[in-house]
mmCIF file of C-alpha atoms in Angstrom:
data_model
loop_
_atom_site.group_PDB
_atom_site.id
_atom_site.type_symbol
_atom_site.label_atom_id
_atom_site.label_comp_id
_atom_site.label_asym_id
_atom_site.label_seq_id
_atom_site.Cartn_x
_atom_site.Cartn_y
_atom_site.Cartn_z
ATOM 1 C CA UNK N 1 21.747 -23.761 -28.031
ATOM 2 C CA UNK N 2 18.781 -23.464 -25.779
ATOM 3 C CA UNK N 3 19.728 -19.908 -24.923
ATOM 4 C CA UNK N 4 21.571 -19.938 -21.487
ATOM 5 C CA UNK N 5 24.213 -17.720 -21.088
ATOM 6 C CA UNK N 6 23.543 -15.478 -24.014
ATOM 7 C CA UNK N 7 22.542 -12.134 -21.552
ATOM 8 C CA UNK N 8 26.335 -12.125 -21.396
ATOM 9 C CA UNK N 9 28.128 -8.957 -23.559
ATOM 10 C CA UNK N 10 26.886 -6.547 -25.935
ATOM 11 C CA UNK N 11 23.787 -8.223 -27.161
ATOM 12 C CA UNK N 12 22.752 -9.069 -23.568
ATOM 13 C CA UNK N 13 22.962 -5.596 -22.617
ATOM 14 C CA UNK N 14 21.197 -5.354 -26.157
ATOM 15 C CA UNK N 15 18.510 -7.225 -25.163
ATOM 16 C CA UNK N 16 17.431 -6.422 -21.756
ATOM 17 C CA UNK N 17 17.669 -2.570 -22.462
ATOM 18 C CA UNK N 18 15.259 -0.108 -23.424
ATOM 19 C CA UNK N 19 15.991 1.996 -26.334
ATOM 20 C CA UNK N 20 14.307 5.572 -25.784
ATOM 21 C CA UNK N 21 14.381 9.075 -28.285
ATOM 22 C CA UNK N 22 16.379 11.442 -26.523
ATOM 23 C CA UNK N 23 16.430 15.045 -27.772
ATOM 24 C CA UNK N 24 19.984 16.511 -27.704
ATOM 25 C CA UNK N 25 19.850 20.075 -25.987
ATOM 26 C CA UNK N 26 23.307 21.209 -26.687
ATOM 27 C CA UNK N 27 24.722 19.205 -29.311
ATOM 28 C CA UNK N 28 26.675 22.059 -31.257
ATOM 29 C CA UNK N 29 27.167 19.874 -34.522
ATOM 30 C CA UNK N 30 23.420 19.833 -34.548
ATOM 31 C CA UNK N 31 23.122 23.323 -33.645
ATOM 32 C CA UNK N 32 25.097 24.602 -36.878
ATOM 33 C CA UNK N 33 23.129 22.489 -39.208
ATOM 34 C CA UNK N 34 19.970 22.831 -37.933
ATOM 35 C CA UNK N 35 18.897 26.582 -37.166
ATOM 36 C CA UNK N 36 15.655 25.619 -35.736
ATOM 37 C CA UNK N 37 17.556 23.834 -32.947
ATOM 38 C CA UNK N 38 18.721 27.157 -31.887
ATOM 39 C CA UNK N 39 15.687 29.020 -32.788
ATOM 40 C CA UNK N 40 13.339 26.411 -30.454
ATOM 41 C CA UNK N 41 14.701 26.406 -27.009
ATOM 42 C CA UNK N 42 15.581 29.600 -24.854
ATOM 43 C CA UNK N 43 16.805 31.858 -23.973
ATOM 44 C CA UNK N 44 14.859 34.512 -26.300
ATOM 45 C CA UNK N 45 16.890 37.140 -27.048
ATOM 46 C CA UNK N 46 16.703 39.901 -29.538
ATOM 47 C CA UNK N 47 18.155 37.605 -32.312
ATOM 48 C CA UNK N 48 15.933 35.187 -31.570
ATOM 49 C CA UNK N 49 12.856 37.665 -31.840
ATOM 50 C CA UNK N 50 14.254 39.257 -34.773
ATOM 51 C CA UNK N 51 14.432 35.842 -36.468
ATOM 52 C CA UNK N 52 10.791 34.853 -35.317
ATOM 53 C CA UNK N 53 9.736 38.132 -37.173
ATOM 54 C CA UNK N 54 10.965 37.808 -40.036
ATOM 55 C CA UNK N 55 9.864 34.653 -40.545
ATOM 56 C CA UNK N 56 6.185 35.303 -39.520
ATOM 57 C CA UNK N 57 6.737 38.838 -42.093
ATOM 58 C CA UNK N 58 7.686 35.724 -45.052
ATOM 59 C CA UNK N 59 4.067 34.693 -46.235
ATOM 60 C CA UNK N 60 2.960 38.689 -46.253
ATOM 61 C CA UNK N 61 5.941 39.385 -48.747
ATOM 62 C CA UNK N 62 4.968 36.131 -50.680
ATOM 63 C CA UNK N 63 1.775 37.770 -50.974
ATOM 64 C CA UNK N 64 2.392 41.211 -52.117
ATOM 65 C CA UNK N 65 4.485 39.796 -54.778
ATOM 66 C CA UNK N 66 1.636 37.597 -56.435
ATOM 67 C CA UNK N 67 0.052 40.672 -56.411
ATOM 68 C CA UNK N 68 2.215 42.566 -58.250
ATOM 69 C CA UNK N 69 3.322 39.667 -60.779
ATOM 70 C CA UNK N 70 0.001 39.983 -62.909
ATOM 71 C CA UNK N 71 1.611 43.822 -63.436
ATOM 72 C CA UNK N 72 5.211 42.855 -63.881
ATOM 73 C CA UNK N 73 4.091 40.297 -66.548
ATOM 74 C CA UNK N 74 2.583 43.272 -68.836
ATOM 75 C CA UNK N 75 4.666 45.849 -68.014
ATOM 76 C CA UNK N 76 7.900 44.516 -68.954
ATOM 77 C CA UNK N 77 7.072 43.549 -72.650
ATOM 78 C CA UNK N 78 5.154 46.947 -72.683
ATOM 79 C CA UNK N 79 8.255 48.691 -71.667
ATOM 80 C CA UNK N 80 10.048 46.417 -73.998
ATOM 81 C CA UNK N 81 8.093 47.450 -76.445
ATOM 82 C CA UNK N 82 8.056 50.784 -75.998
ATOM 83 C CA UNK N 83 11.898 51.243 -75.661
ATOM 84 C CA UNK N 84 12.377 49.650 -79.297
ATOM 85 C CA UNK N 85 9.735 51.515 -80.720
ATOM 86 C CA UNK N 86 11.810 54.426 -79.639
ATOM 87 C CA UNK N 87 15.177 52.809 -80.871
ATOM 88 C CA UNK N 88 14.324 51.149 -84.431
ATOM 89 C CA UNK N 89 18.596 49.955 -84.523
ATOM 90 C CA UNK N 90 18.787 48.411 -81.735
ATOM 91 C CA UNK N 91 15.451 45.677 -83.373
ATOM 92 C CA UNK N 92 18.127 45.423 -86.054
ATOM 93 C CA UNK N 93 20.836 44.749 -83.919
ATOM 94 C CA UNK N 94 18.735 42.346 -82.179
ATOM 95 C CA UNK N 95 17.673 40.175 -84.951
ATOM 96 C CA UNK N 96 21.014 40.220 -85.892
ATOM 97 C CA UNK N 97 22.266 38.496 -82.563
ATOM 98 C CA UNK N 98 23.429 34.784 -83.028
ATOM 99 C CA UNK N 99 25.549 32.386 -80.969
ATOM 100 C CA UNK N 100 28.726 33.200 -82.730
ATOM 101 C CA UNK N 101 28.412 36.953 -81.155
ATOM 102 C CA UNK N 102 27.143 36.190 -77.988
ATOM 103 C CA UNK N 103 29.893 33.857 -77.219
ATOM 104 C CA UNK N 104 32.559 36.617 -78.987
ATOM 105 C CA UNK N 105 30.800 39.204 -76.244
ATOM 106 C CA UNK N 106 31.406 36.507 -73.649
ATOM 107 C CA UNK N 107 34.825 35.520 -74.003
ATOM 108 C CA UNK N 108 35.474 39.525 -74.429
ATOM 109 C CA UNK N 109 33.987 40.281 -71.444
ATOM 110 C CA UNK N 110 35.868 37.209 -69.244
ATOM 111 C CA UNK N 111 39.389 39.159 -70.377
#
């Protein structure tokens, strides 16, 4: 009751321990789910410099295409457009379109 004896066992090891973060090196269950694991620690080869690349490459894609997307959003109703303007049956066929045939299209096509 007043505490004597209890360093004995688990919770006395427990007690009188210091917990600490350790950071696994080689854990391979780690190392599949979590590529930055791999990509972190050395040795660099060329996979690892191909990797570091293409992820520094990633925001300079991301910004082309927001440059382009103001274009894309005009041009494909344009061309849209312009491709029914050119085909007056297919606006007929179009209008025409309800679930009934686009399931009939789908089942014919999963055959």
């Amino acid at each position: 009751a007043s505490g004597m004896n209890t360093y004995y066992g688990k919770f006395g090891f427990d007690f009188y321990s210091h917990y600490r973060g350790t950071l696994v090196e080689n854990n391979f269950s780690t190392q599949k789910f979590d590529p930055t694991v791999w990509l972190t620690f050395p040795p660099y080869d060329g996979m690892k410099l191909f990797a570091y690349r293409c992820i520094s490459k990633f925001p300079l894609i991301l910004d082309n295409i927001k440059k382009v997307l103001p274009f894309v959003k005009v041009a494909i109703p344009f061309c849209a457009a312009m491709y029914l303007a050119n085909h007056p049956a297919m606006v007929d066929m179009i209008l025409d379109l309800n679930i009934k045939k686009i399931l009939k299209w789908i089942s014919l096509a999963w055959r």
